[in-house]
Amino acid sequence: MGLQTAQPSLESCGASAHGSFLLLLLSLGWLLPSRAQAEDSRLGAMTPWLQGTSWDLSWQRPELTVFLSRDRRDTEKKVCPPERKAHAVDENLVLYEEWELEACVDGALLAAQMDLVNMLPFTYQQLGVFKRKLDEFYPQGYPESLIQHLGYFFLELTPADIHKWNVTSLETVKALLQVSKGQKRDGQVAALIARYAAGGGQLDKAALDTLATFSPTYLCFLSPEQLGTVQPSVLWAVRPQHLEACRPPQMHVLYPRAHAAFQNVSRSEYFAKIKPYLGGAPTEDLRALSRQKVNMDMATFKTLQTEAVLPLTIAEVQNLLGPNLVGLKAEEENSPVREWILRQRQDDLDSLGLGLHGGIPNGYLVMDLSFREALSGAARLLGPGPVLTAIPTLLLTLTPK
Ligand SMILES: *[C@@H]1O[C@H](CO)[C@@H](O)[C@H](O)[C@H]1NC(C)=O
Ligand SMILES: *[C@@H]1O[C@H](CO)[C@@H](O)[C@H](O)[C@H]1NC(C)=O
C-alpha cells in the first residue's frame, strides 16, 4: 500500500537515482533503519517490490528488469561482472541477487560498513550471504572492532559464532542486549555474557535489568557478586537446566535468594520451585525438607553438596527421599552418597535393606571422617593385621564426634 501511494511522487522525480527513492521510503517511515522493524517490511513490502511484480522498475535501470525476472536456478560460483563490483555498502546492493552479492561483495567491505548494512532493507537471504562473507573473512571469530558495530546484524549470528569472540566493552554488551530484546535469542545472549565474563567483564545494574528480560540461560556465567543482584523475577523463571553449569560459590548465592523469593507459595509448590537451587542448600534446610517428607528424587539428591548431606542421619535421608530411597543403591559409588555411606554405621545401613556397603563396621564408634580416611589409607599400606591392633589405641586418643 505504501508502494502504491509512493509511486506517483517517485515518477515525478523522473530518473532520480533510487538512492533518493530509498531515502524517501525511509522518510515516509515504513522502511526503518531498525532491523526489528525492517524485518516486517523487508519480507512484506520489499519482496514483491524486488521481484518487480507490483510495478515496473525499468524507469530506473534497464538491466535491472532483466536480472530480476531471471529465475534463481544457478547456484555455482560465478565471477563478478566488473561493473557490479561493490565498492561501498549502499542501496544498490539491495537489488543484487544472492549470487552477485556472493561474487561482488567482500568481507572487509562489510566489516568496515556494518552500520550501513543495518540501515538498508536487505532480505534474510542477502544477510545470510553477508554472514557467509564475514565468516570467511574472519574464520577465527569477529574482532571486537566489528562486534562494536554489529547492531541488528547480531541477530543473524549463532551461539557458536559468538563463542569465538573476545568482548571487553560493557557498552557493546548492552547495545547487543538491546538489539536482542524480544527476539528469542537466549542462546546468543548467553554466549555473549559468557564471552564477556570470560574476559573478566562485570555487568552493571542496567545490563542485569536488561538481561532479566531473557530466559535465564546465562545465569551460570555471572559471578557470585553479580548473582547477588539479579532480580527475583529471574529466579522465578529458572528451569533446572539453567543451573546445571553453576559452581558451588554461585549456588551458595542463588539458594538463599531463591529461598527468600519463594516464600509466598504453598509447601508443595515451594519444593518444586526450590529444587533446582538445592545444590546451595545447607544441612538445616535439608532437614526441614526431610521433616516435610518431600520425596526428593535421586537426580536432585545428587546435586546436593556433600558437606550439607554428610551430617544427615539415616532417618533424615529416609524421610527426605521417601519412596526414592531405593535409588541410593545405584548411587553408592558416587558423591554425595558414597561419602555419606562412609559416615553411617553398617548395621544401620543394613536396616534399610538396600544392600548398601561401606558403612562403619559394627561395634566401632563413629569417628571423624578424616580418621576413617586415614584408617583406610593405613589399611591399604599395612594390610589388616597391624591396623586392627592399632584401632583400640586410636579410639582412645580420638574424640568421637
Ligand atoms: C581472543 O583473544 C585470544 C587471546 O588474546 C586470541 O588468541 C584470539 O585470537 C582472540 N579471538 C578473536 C576472535 O579476536
Ligand atoms: C509470589 O510472588 C511472585 C513474585 O513476586 C509472583 O510472581 C507469584 O505469582 C506469587 N505467587 C503467589 C502464589 O502469590
JSON list of C-alpha atoms in Angstrom, two decimals, residues 231-345:
[
{"chain": "A", "resi": 231, "resn": "GLN", "atom": "CA", "xyz": [16.03, -9.73, 40.19]},
{"chain": "A", "resi": 232, "resn": "PRO", "atom": "CA", "xyz": [13.64, -12.16, 41.90]},
{"chain": "A", "resi": 233, "resn": "SER", "atom": "CA", "xyz": [11.72, -12.40, 38.61]},
{"chain": "A", "resi": 234, "resn": "VAL", "atom": "CA", "xyz": [14.79, -14.10, 37.16]},
{"chain": "A", "resi": 235, "resn": "LEU", "atom": "CA", "xyz": [14.82, -16.63, 39.99]},
{"chain": "A", "resi": 236, "resn": "TRP", "atom": "CA", "xyz": [11.18, -17.41, 39.27]},
{"chain": "A", "resi": 237, "resn": "ALA", "atom": "CA", "xyz": [11.95, -18.07, 35.62]},
{"chain": "A", "resi": 238, "resn": "VAL", "atom": "CA", "xyz": [14.75, -20.58, 36.27]},
{"chain": "A", "resi": 239, "resn": "ARG", "atom": "CA", "xyz": [14.43, -24.14, 34.96]},
{"chain": "A", "resi": 240, "resn": "PRO", "atom": "CA", "xyz": [16.73, -26.91, 36.28]},
{"chain": "A", "resi": 241, "resn": "GLN", "atom": "CA", "xyz": [18.80, -26.95, 33.09]},
{"chain": "A", "resi": 242, "resn": "HIS", "atom": "CA", "xyz": [19.64, -23.26, 33.55]},
{"chain": "A", "resi": 243, "resn": "LEU", "atom": "CA", "xyz": [21.65, -24.05, 36.68]},
{"chain": "A", "resi": 244, "resn": "GLU", "atom": "CA", "xyz": [23.43, -27.19, 35.51]},
{"chain": "A", "resi": 245, "resn": "ALA", "atom": "CA", "xyz": [26.68, -25.34, 34.82]},
{"chain": "A", "resi": 246, "resn": "CYS", "atom": "CA", "xyz": [26.70, -23.37, 38.08]},
{"chain": "A", "resi": 247, "resn": "ARG", "atom": "CA", "xyz": [29.53, -23.96, 40.55]},
{"chain": "A", "resi": 248, "resn": "PRO", "atom": "CA", "xyz": [29.14, -24.16, 44.35]},
{"chain": "A", "resi": 249, "resn": "PRO", "atom": "CA", "xyz": [30.03, -20.47, 45.00]},
{"chain": "A", "resi": 250, "resn": "GLN", "atom": "CA", "xyz": [27.26, -19.47, 42.61]},
{"chain": "A", "resi": 251, "resn": "MET", "atom": "CA", "xyz": [24.75, -21.88, 44.17]},
{"chain": "A", "resi": 252, "resn": "HIS", "atom": "CA", "xyz": [25.60, -20.54, 47.62]},
{"chain": "A", "resi": 253, "resn": "VAL", "atom": "CA", "xyz": [24.46, -17.12, 46.46]},
{"chain": "A", "resi": 254, "resn": "LEU", "atom": "CA", "xyz": [21.43, -18.27, 44.49]},
{"chain": "A", "resi": 255, "resn": "TYR", "atom": "CA", "xyz": [19.93, -20.65, 47.02]},
{"chain": "A", "resi": 256, "resn": "PRO", "atom": "CA", "xyz": [19.19, -18.21, 49.86]},
{"chain": "A", "resi": 257, "resn": "ARG", "atom": "CA", "xyz": [17.85, -15.67, 47.38]},
{"chain": "A", "resi": 258, "resn": "ALA", "atom": "CA", "xyz": [15.54, -18.25, 45.81]},
{"chain": "A", "resi": 259, "resn": "HIS", "atom": "CA", "xyz": [14.53, -19.49, 49.26]},
{"chain": "A", "resi": 260, "resn": "ALA", "atom": "CA", "xyz": [13.52, -15.94, 50.20]},
{"chain": "A", "resi": 261, "resn": "ALA", "atom": "CA", "xyz": [11.80, -15.29, 46.87]},
{"chain": "A", "resi": 262, "resn": "PHE", "atom": "CA", "xyz": [9.59, -18.39, 47.06]},
{"chain": "A", "resi": 263, "resn": "GLN", "atom": "CA", "xyz": [8.11, -17.74, 50.50]},
{"chain": "A", "resi": 264, "resn": "ASN", "atom": "CA", "xyz": [4.70, -16.77, 49.14]},
{"chain": "A", "resi": 265, "resn": "VAL", "atom": "CA", "xyz": [3.78, -20.20, 47.76]},
{"chain": "A", "resi": 266, "resn": "SER", "atom": "CA", "xyz": [2.43, -23.46, 49.22]},
{"chain": "A", "resi": 267, "resn": "ARG", "atom": "CA", "xyz": [4.83, -26.10, 50.54]},
{"chain": "A", "resi": 268, "resn": "SER", "atom": "CA", "xyz": [4.49, -28.42, 47.57]},
{"chain": "A", "resi": 269, "resn": "GLU", "atom": "CA", "xyz": [4.88, -25.57, 45.13]},
{"chain": "A", "resi": 270, "resn": "TYR", "atom": "CA", "xyz": [7.84, -24.30, 47.13]},
{"chain": "A", "resi": 271, "resn": "PHE", "atom": "CA", "xyz": [9.64, -27.61, 46.82]},
{"chain": "A", "resi": 272, "resn": "ALA", "atom": "CA", "xyz": [9.05, -27.71, 43.05]},
{"chain": "A", "resi": 273, "resn": "LYS", "atom": "CA", "xyz": [10.47, -24.18, 42.71]},
{"chain": "A", "resi": 274, "resn": "ILE", "atom": "CA", "xyz": [13.44, -24.57, 45.05]},
{"chain": "A", "resi": 275, "resn": "LYS", "atom": "CA", "xyz": [14.57, -27.94, 43.65]},
{"chain": "A", "resi": 276, "resn": "PRO", "atom": "CA", "xyz": [16.99, -26.58, 41.04]},
{"chain": "A", "resi": 277, "resn": "TYR", "atom": "CA", "xyz": [18.68, -24.45, 43.72]},
{"chain": "A", "resi": 278, "resn": "LEU", "atom": "CA", "xyz": [19.20, -27.14, 46.36]},
{"chain": "A", "resi": 279, "resn": "GLY", "atom": "CA", "xyz": [22.84, -27.52, 45.39]},
{"chain": "A", "resi": 280, "resn": "GLY", "atom": "CA", "xyz": [23.30, -24.41, 47.54]},
{"chain": "A", "resi": 281, "resn": "ALA", "atom": "CA", "xyz": [21.18, -25.57, 50.49]},
{"chain": "A", "resi": 282, "resn": "PRO", "atom": "CA", "xyz": [22.68, -26.01, 53.98]},
{"chain": "A", "resi": 283, "resn": "THR", "atom": "CA", "xyz": [22.08, -29.10, 56.13]},
{"chain": "A", "resi": 284, "resn": "GLU", "atom": "CA", "xyz": [19.48, -27.31, 58.26]},
{"chain": "A", "resi": 285, "resn": "ASP", "atom": "CA", "xyz": [17.27, -26.63, 55.25]},
{"chain": "A", "resi": 286, "resn": "LEU", "atom": "CA", "xyz": [17.61, -30.22, 54.05]},
{"chain": "A", "resi": 287, "resn": "ARG", "atom": "CA", "xyz": [16.48, -31.34, 57.49]},
{"chain": "A", "resi": 288, "resn": "ALA", "atom": "CA", "xyz": [13.44, -29.08, 57.18]},
{"chain": "A", "resi": 289, "resn": "LEU", "atom": "CA", "xyz": [12.59, -30.67, 53.82]},
{"chain": "A", "resi": 290, "resn": "SER", "atom": "CA", "xyz": [13.07, -34.09, 55.39]},
{"chain": "A", "resi": 291, "resn": "ARG", "atom": "CA", "xyz": [10.54, -33.23, 58.07]},
{"chain": "A", "resi": 292, "resn": "GLN", "atom": "CA", "xyz": [8.13, -32.19, 55.32]},
{"chain": "A", "resi": 293, "resn": "LYS", "atom": "CA", "xyz": [8.64, -35.57, 53.61]},
{"chain": "A", "resi": 294, "resn": "VAL", "atom": "CA", "xyz": [9.08, -34.03, 50.18]},
{"chain": "A", "resi": 295, "resn": "ASN", "atom": "CA", "xyz": [10.05, -37.32, 48.43]},
{"chain": "A", "resi": 296, "resn": "MET", "atom": "CA", "xyz": [13.11, -35.85, 46.80]},
{"chain": "A", "resi": 297, "resn": "ASP", "atom": "CA", "xyz": [14.11, -37.63, 43.61]},
{"chain": "A", "resi": 298, "resn": "MET", "atom": "CA", "xyz": [17.59, -39.09, 43.27]},
{"chain": "A", "resi": 299, "resn": "ALA", "atom": "CA", "xyz": [18.53, -36.67, 40.47]},
{"chain": "A", "resi": 300, "resn": "THR", "atom": "CA", "xyz": [18.01, -33.79, 42.89]},
{"chain": "A", "resi": 301, "resn": "PHE", "atom": "CA", "xyz": [19.73, -35.61, 45.76]},
{"chain": "A", "resi": 302, "resn": "LYS", "atom": "CA", "xyz": [22.81, -35.98, 43.57]},
{"chain": "A", "resi": 303, "resn": "THR", "atom": "CA", "xyz": [23.01, -32.19, 43.17]},
{"chain": "A", "resi": 304, "resn": "LEU", "atom": "CA", "xyz": [23.24, -31.61, 46.93]},
{"chain": "A", "resi": 305, "resn": "GLN", "atom": "CA", "xyz": [26.56, -30.52, 48.35]},
{"chain": "A", "resi": 306, "resn": "THR", "atom": "CA", "xyz": [28.43, -33.32, 50.03]},
{"chain": "A", "resi": 307, "resn": "GLU", "atom": "CA", "xyz": [29.13, -31.19, 53.11]},
{"chain": "A", "resi": 308, "resn": "ALA", "atom": "CA", "xyz": [25.42, -30.50, 53.52]},
{"chain": "A", "resi": 309, "resn": "VAL", "atom": "CA", "xyz": [24.46, -34.17, 53.17]},
{"chain": "A", "resi": 310, "resn": "LEU", "atom": "CA", "xyz": [27.10, -35.68, 55.48]},
{"chain": "A", "resi": 311, "resn": "PRO", "atom": "CA", "xyz": [25.53, -34.65, 58.81]},
{"chain": "A", "resi": 312, "resn": "LEU", "atom": "CA", "xyz": [22.12, -36.09, 57.87]},
{"chain": "A", "resi": 313, "resn": "THR", "atom": "CA", "xyz": [21.09, -39.19, 59.80]},
{"chain": "A", "resi": 314, "resn": "ILE", "atom": "CA", "xyz": [19.78, -42.30, 58.13]},
{"chain": "A", "resi": 315, "resn": "ALA", "atom": "CA", "xyz": [16.27, -41.47, 59.32]},
{"chain": "A", "resi": 316, "resn": "GLU", "atom": "CA", "xyz": [16.57, -37.95, 57.86]},
{"chain": "A", "resi": 317, "resn": "VAL", "atom": "CA", "xyz": [17.68, -39.25, 54.47]},
{"chain": "A", "resi": 318, "resn": "GLN", "atom": "CA", "xyz": [14.91, -41.84, 54.60]},
{"chain": "A", "resi": 319, "resn": "ASN", "atom": "CA", "xyz": [12.32, -39.12, 55.19]},
{"chain": "A", "resi": 320, "resn": "LEU", "atom": "CA", "xyz": [13.87, -36.83, 52.62]},
{"chain": "A", "resi": 321, "resn": "LEU", "atom": "CA", "xyz": [13.81, -39.40, 49.82]},
{"chain": "A", "resi": 322, "resn": "GLY", "atom": "CA", "xyz": [10.67, -41.34, 50.76]},
{"chain": "A", "resi": 323, "resn": "PRO", "atom": "CA", "xyz": [9.99, -43.96, 48.08]},
{"chain": "A", "resi": 324, "resn": "ASN", "atom": "CA", "xyz": [13.06, -42.77, 46.17]},
{"chain": "A", "resi": 325, "resn": "LEU", "atom": "CA", "xyz": [15.33, -44.19, 48.87]},
{"chain": "A", "resi": 326, "resn": "VAL", "atom": "CA", "xyz": [15.96, -47.34, 46.78]},
{"chain": "A", "resi": 327, "resn": "GLY", "atom": "CA", "xyz": [17.89, -45.09, 44.38]},
{"chain": "A", "resi": 328, "resn": "LEU", "atom": "CA", "xyz": [20.73, -44.91, 46.92]},
{"chain": "A", "resi": 329, "resn": "LYS", "atom": "CA", "xyz": [22.00, -48.34, 45.90]},
{"chain": "A", "resi": 330, "resn": "ALA", "atom": "CA", "xyz": [22.65, -47.29, 42.29]},
{"chain": "A", "resi": 331, "resn": "GLU", "atom": "CA", "xyz": [24.49, -44.21, 43.57]},
{"chain": "A", "resi": 332, "resn": "GLU", "atom": "CA", "xyz": [26.52, -45.84, 46.36]},
{"chain": "A", "resi": 333, "resn": "GLU", "atom": "CA", "xyz": [29.79, -45.31, 44.49]},
{"chain": "A", "resi": 334, "resn": "ASN", "atom": "CA", "xyz": [29.07, -41.66, 43.64]},
{"chain": "A", "resi": 335, "resn": "SER", "atom": "CA", "xyz": [29.10, -38.37, 45.53]},
{"chain": "A", "resi": 336, "resn": "PRO", "atom": "CA", "xyz": [27.47, -37.43, 47.78]},
{"chain": "A", "resi": 337, "resn": "VAL", "atom": "CA", "xyz": [26.06, -40.91, 48.56]},
{"chain": "A", "resi": 338, "resn": "ARG", "atom": "CA", "xyz": [29.48, -42.57, 48.84]},
{"chain": "A", "resi": 339, "resn": "GLU", "atom": "CA", "xyz": [30.78, -40.09, 51.40]},
{"chain": "A", "resi": 340, "resn": "TRP", "atom": "CA", "xyz": [27.52, -40.24, 53.34]},
{"chain": "A", "resi": 341, "resn": "ILE", "atom": "CA", "xyz": [27.58, -44.06, 53.50]},
{"chain": "A", "resi": 342, "resn": "LEU", "atom": "CA", "xyz": [31.14, -43.91, 54.79]},
{"chain": "A", "resi": 343, "resn": "ARG", "atom": "CA", "xyz": [29.79, -41.97, 57.77]},
{"chain": "A", "resi": 344, "resn": "GLN", "atom": "CA", "xyz": [26.98, -44.37, 58.68]},
{"chain": "A", "resi": 345, "resn": "ARG", "atom": "CA", "xyz": [27.09, -47.47, 60.82]}
]
